[in-house]
Tab-separated table of C-alpha atoms and ligand atoms in Angstrom:
chain	number	residue	atom	x	y	z
I	1	MET	CA	0.000	0.000	0.000
I	2	GLY	CA	1.214	3.513	-0.796
I	3	GLN	CA	1.880	6.250	1.704
I	4	ARG	CA	-1.148	7.740	3.423
I	5	GLY	CA	-1.843	11.356	2.401
I	6	TYR	CA	-2.004	14.441	4.603
I	7	PHE	CA	-5.128	15.829	6.210
I	8	ILE	CA	-5.069	19.621	6.526
I	9	THR	CA	-8.005	21.608	7.899
I	10	PHE	CA	-8.810	25.317	7.762
I	11	GLU	CA	-10.574	26.898	10.700
I	12	GLY	CA	-11.718	30.311	11.784
I	13	GLN	CA	-14.756	32.517	11.864
I	14	ASP	CA	-16.859	33.661	8.949
I	15	GLY	CA	-15.202	36.264	6.722
I	16	ALA	CA	-11.608	35.321	7.654
I	17	GLY	CA	-10.693	34.553	4.027
I	18	LYS	CA	-10.127	30.796	4.408
I	19	THR	CA	-11.678	29.786	1.103
I	20	THR	CA	-9.531	32.110	-1.017
I	21	GLN	CA	-6.364	30.857	0.655
I	22	MET	CA	-7.412	27.218	0.319
I	23	LYS	CA	-7.827	27.604	-3.436
I	24	ARG	CA	-4.407	29.197	-3.691
I	25	LEU	CA	-2.852	26.424	-1.643
I	26	GLN	CA	-4.511	23.780	-3.791
I	27	GLN	CA	-2.987	25.335	-6.885
I	28	ALA	CA	0.452	25.677	-5.316
I	29	LEU	CA	0.468	22.058	-4.144
I	30	GLU	CA	-0.729	20.761	-7.504
I	31	GLU	CA	2.055	22.695	-9.216
I	32	ARG	CA	4.472	20.845	-6.947
I	33	GLY	CA	3.030	17.528	-8.111
I	34	TYR	CA	0.708	16.688	-5.211
I	35	CYS	CA	-2.777	15.331	-5.785
I	36	VAL	CA	-5.168	17.532	-3.784
I	37	ARG	CA	-8.761	16.961	-2.697
I	38	MET	CA	-10.584	20.124	-1.595
I	39	THR	CA	-13.695	19.713	0.474
I	40	ARG	CA	-15.762	21.427	3.162
I	41	GLU	CA	-17.920	20.954	6.228
I	42	PRO	CA	-20.738	20.815	6.881
I	43	GLY	CA	-21.113	19.134	3.491
I	44	GLY	CA	-18.607	17.695	1.057
I	45	CYS	CA	-20.862	14.872	-0.183
I	46	PRO	CA	-24.582	14.691	-1.074
I	47	ILE	CA	-25.924	13.429	2.274
I	48	SER	CA	-23.846	15.873	4.304
I	49	GLU	CA	-24.818	18.744	2.011
I	50	GLN	CA	-28.466	17.957	2.801
I	51	ILE	CA	-27.684	18.084	6.521
I	52	ARG	CA	-25.935	21.425	5.889
I	53	GLU	CA	-29.163	22.840	4.520
I	54	ILE	CA	-30.999	21.962	7.737
I	55	LEU	CA	-28.194	23.431	9.861
I	56	LEU	CA	-27.919	26.728	8.032
I	57	ASN	CA	-31.614	27.298	7.294
I	58	ILE	CA	-32.420	30.577	9.009
I	59	GLY	CA	-35.999	29.329	9.600
I	60	ASN	CA	-34.752	26.599	11.986
I	61	ASP	CA	-34.453	29.024	14.882
I	62	GLU	CA	-35.878	26.483	17.356
I	63	MET	CA	-32.948	24.107	16.936
I	64	ASP	CA	-31.560	22.879	20.242
I	65	GLY	CA	-27.777	23.016	20.757
I	66	VAL	CA	-27.502	19.258	21.327
I	67	CYS	CA	-29.414	18.547	18.116
I	68	GLU	CA	-27.118	20.984	16.343
I	69	ALA	CA	-23.974	19.263	17.659
I	70	TYR	CA	-25.255	15.828	16.565
I	71	LEU	CA	-26.204	17.071	13.100
I	72	TYR	CA	-22.721	18.507	12.524
I	73	ALA	CA	-21.247	15.220	13.781
I	74	ALA	CA	-23.611	13.156	11.586
I	75	ALA	CA	-22.631	15.160	8.500
I	76	ARG	CA	-18.984	14.634	9.489
I	77	ALA	CA	-19.370	10.861	9.947
I	78	GLN	CA	-20.596	10.474	6.365
I	79	HIS	CA	-18.017	12.897	4.960
I	80	VAL	CA	-15.096	11.205	6.739
I	81	ARG	CA	-16.073	7.769	5.441
I	82	GLN	CA	-17.183	8.710	1.948
I	83	VAL	CA	-14.644	11.390	1.021
I	84	ILE	CA	-11.794	12.049	3.458
I	85	VAL	CA	-10.559	8.548	4.305
I	86	PRO	CA	-10.691	7.233	0.713
I	87	ALA	CA	-8.702	10.272	-0.506
I	88	LEU	CA	-6.099	9.865	2.260
I	89	MET	CA	-5.781	6.187	1.464
I	90	ARG	CA	-5.067	7.101	-2.161
I	91	GLY	CA	-2.200	9.243	-0.862
I	92	GLU	CA	-3.862	12.583	-1.607
I	93	ILE	CA	-3.616	15.799	0.379
I	94	VAL	CA	-7.059	16.617	1.739
I	95	LEU	CA	-7.779	20.318	2.314
I	96	CYS	CA	-10.943	20.632	4.360
I	97	ASP	CA	-12.746	23.927	5.017
I	98	ARG	CA	-13.702	23.436	8.699
I	99	PHE	CA	-13.718	20.187	10.680
I	100	ILE	CA	-13.977	19.107	14.318
I	101	ASP	CA	-12.458	22.305	15.771
I	102	SER	CA	-15.457	24.222	14.409
I	103	SER	CA	-17.752	21.957	16.433
I	104	LEU	CA	-15.606	22.374	19.544
I	105	ALA	CA	-15.576	26.173	19.165
I	106	TYR	CA	-19.146	26.834	17.897
I	107	GLN	CA	-21.119	24.151	19.728
I	108	GLY	CA	-18.734	23.566	22.646
I	109	ALA	CA	-17.816	27.168	23.468
I	110	GLY	CA	-20.379	29.203	21.481
I	111	ARG	CA	-23.518	27.238	22.426
I	112	GLY	CA	-22.064	26.425	25.828
I	113	LEU	CA	-22.252	22.622	25.572
I	114	GLY	CA	-18.625	22.353	26.673
I	115	VAL	CA	-15.656	21.261	24.616
I	116	GLU	CA	-15.335	17.830	26.251
I	117	ARG	CA	-18.976	16.960	25.640
I	118	VAL	CA	-18.791	17.939	21.977
I	119	ALA	CA	-15.522	16.018	21.585
I	120	GLN	CA	-17.355	12.986	22.969
I	121	ILE	CA	-20.225	13.407	20.477
I	122	ASN	CA	-17.654	13.489	17.673
I	123	ARG	CA	-15.580	10.528	18.809
I	124	GLU	CA	-17.601	7.956	16.896
I	125	ALA	CA	-17.974	10.264	13.888
I	126	ILE	CA	-14.260	10.743	13.245
I	127	GLY	CA	-12.626	7.750	14.897
I	128	GLU	CA	-8.857	8.066	14.529
I	129	TRP	CA	-9.056	10.631	11.708
I	130	MET	CA	-7.858	13.793	13.391
I	131	PRO	CA	-6.281	16.404	11.112
I	132	ASP	CA	-2.486	16.283	10.752
I	133	LEU	CA	-2.322	20.061	10.520
I	134	THR	CA	-4.895	22.780	11.219
I	135	LEU	CA	-4.561	26.397	10.134
I	136	TYR	CA	-6.604	28.654	12.383
I	137	PHE	CA	-7.375	31.983	10.707
I	138	SER	CA	-7.455	34.398	13.574
I	139	LEU	CA	-9.517	37.558	13.049
I	140	ASP	CA	-11.715	39.732	15.221
I	141	PRO	CA	-15.160	38.236	14.478
I	142	GLU	CA	-16.788	41.631	14.012
I	143	SER	CA	-14.346	42.536	11.216
I	144	GLY	CA	-15.178	39.162	9.655
I	145	MET	CA	-18.881	40.047	9.728
I	146	GLN	CA	-18.006	43.416	8.216
I	147	ARG	CA	-16.110	41.757	5.367
I	148	ASN	CA	-19.094	39.502	4.652
I	149	ALA	CA	-21.516	42.442	4.733
I	150	THR	CA	-19.327	44.325	2.249
I	151	GLY	CA	-19.444	41.262	-0.019
I	152	GLY	CA	-23.268	41.474	0.054
I	153	LYS	CA	-23.677	38.010	1.634
I	154	THR	CA	-27.016	37.193	3.307
I	155	LEU	CA	-26.750	35.776	6.819
I	156	ASP	CA	-27.295	32.066	7.500
I	157	ARG	CA	-28.560	30.680	10.830
I	158	MET	CA	-25.094	30.486	12.394
I	159	GLU	CA	-24.058	33.943	11.222
I	160	ALA	CA	-27.261	35.374	12.669
I	161	ALA	CA	-26.360	34.106	16.161
I	162	GLY	CA	-25.097	37.446	17.506
I	163	GLU	CA	-22.044	39.190	18.855
I	164	ASP	CA	-21.800	37.453	22.245
I	165	PHE	CA	-21.963	34.078	20.545
I	166	ARG	CA	-19.170	35.088	18.159
I	167	ALA	CA	-17.018	36.297	21.044
I	168	ARG	CA	-17.412	32.925	22.797
I	169	VAL	CA	-16.538	31.087	19.568
I	170	ARG	CA	-13.407	33.201	19.196
I	171	ALA	CA	-12.348	32.493	22.779
I	172	GLY	CA	-13.014	28.799	22.110
I	173	PHE	CA	-10.771	28.733	19.044
I	174	MET	CA	-7.977	30.555	20.866
I	175	GLU	CA	-8.157	28.104	23.740
I	176	LEU	CA	-7.947	25.156	21.342
I	177	ALA	CA	-4.957	26.706	19.546
I	178	LYS	CA	-3.211	27.323	22.845
I	179	GLY	CA	-3.807	23.747	23.978
I	180	GLN	CA	-2.544	22.056	20.794
I	181	PRO	CA	0.211	24.237	19.335
I	182	GLY	CA	1.749	21.276	17.499
I	183	ARG	CA	-1.307	20.625	15.348
I	184	ILE	CA	-3.000	24.035	15.251
I	185	ARG	CA	-1.044	26.869	13.643
I	186	VAL	CA	-2.382	30.382	14.098
I	187	VAL	CA	-2.550	32.520	10.957
I	188	ASP	CA	-3.064	36.245	11.521
I	189	ALA	CA	-5.904	36.859	9.049
I	190	ASP	CA	-6.033	40.600	9.714
I	191	ARG	CA	-3.335	41.206	7.092
I	192	SER	CA	-3.160	41.657	3.323
I	193	LEU	CA	-4.054	38.672	1.118
I	194	GLU	CA	-0.387	38.304	0.205
I	195	ASP	CA	0.806	38.378	3.793
I	196	VAL	CA	-1.788	35.788	4.860
I	197	TRP	CA	-0.741	33.612	1.924
I	198	GLN	CA	2.895	33.699	3.019
I	199	GLN	CA	1.876	32.556	6.501
I	200	VAL	CA	-0.215	29.701	5.039
I	201	LEU	CA	2.521	28.581	2.681
I	202	SER	CA	5.271	28.559	5.282
I	203	ALA	CA	3.152	26.617	7.795
I	204	VAL	CA	2.321	23.971	5.189
I	205	GLN	CA	5.856	23.767	3.829
I	206	GLU	CA	7.238	23.390	7.298
I	207	TYR	CA	4.771	20.610	8.035
I	208	LEU	CA	5.300	18.683	4.788
I	209	HIS	CA	9.028	18.928	5.215
I	210	LEU	CA	8.974	17.904	8.867
I	211	SER	CA	6.734	14.930	8.280
I	212	ARG	CA	9.146	13.523	5.701
I	213	THR	CA	12.290	13.603	7.781
S	1	LIG	P1	-19.245	27.748	6.281
S	1	LIG	O1	-19.344	26.733	5.209
S	1	LIG	O2	-17.906	28.284	6.591
S	1	LIG	O3	-20.229	28.935	5.954
S	1	LIG	P2	-20.176	29.944	4.731
S	1	LIG	O4	-20.266	29.125	3.484
S	1	LIG	O5	-21.394	30.767	4.999
S	1	LIG	O6	-18.887	30.704	4.884
S	1	LIG	O7	-19.825	27.131	7.641
S	1	LIG	C1	-21.147	27.168	7.946
S	1	LIG	C2	-21.361	27.551	9.385
S	1	LIG	O8	-21.400	26.391	10.212
S	1	LIG	C3	-20.321	28.475	9.965
S	1	LIG	O9	-20.992	29.578	10.567
S	1	LIG	C4	-19.661	27.656	11.058
S	1	LIG	C5	-20.674	26.614	11.416
S	1	LIG	N1	-20.135	25.324	11.892
S	1	LIG	C6	-20.408	24.908	13.195
S	1	LIG	O10	-21.062	25.636	13.964
S	1	LIG	N2	-19.947	23.684	13.617
S	1	LIG	C7	-19.245	22.855	12.800
S	1	LIG	O11	-18.855	21.741	13.207
S	1	LIG	C8	-18.965	23.297	11.456
S	1	LIG	C9	-18.199	22.409	10.516
S	1	LIG	C10	-19.429	24.541	11.039
């Protein structure tokens, strides 16, 4: 069997510019000869995309936090098995827009379920498939909302959750990054596109190099 690929996730709050940087990274890695699979959560395959619609539907304002945590985990369970693991087993680099750290920060810290409880809910969903490397795009959440508003984006259910919620999510992400500095690399997203790109590239290069020696 060939070498297992690398699993890299992108985390951070809405409007931090993750998607743009992911596309650039995909291109840069492909130019270096890597086979790259780009995907996202919640979603990434038909069943999980249907769960995404339920989660983000602004009309579902009665949704309980526990239900929300299970739905994100259910979408993840399908996505891990149908998309992520097969790609890793083919030796590809998987770039995933959000993964378990989003659940820990949004449901654990933001909704107040607690990080440990949400980790428990996700244990069965992800099994041993933790990311090898996570880039956390750090940005004041209110400037992220501002960036989205400037782009004319309409709010989904999570984005409509309010300023206090976003502050708790931010604190949650920072706590996670502090606790796992080996896996989670902090990218200062409050910089120019070019500057952010340099941070992304050097974190990934450092990781790919380190994991080969
Ligand atoms: P995202 O796809 O980044 O939204 P958009 O396309 O609008 O930028 O993510 C959807 C929302 O879901 C986002 O607000 C974060 C939230 N989320 C959680 O609360 N928990 C999770 O486990 C995941 C993966 C996302």
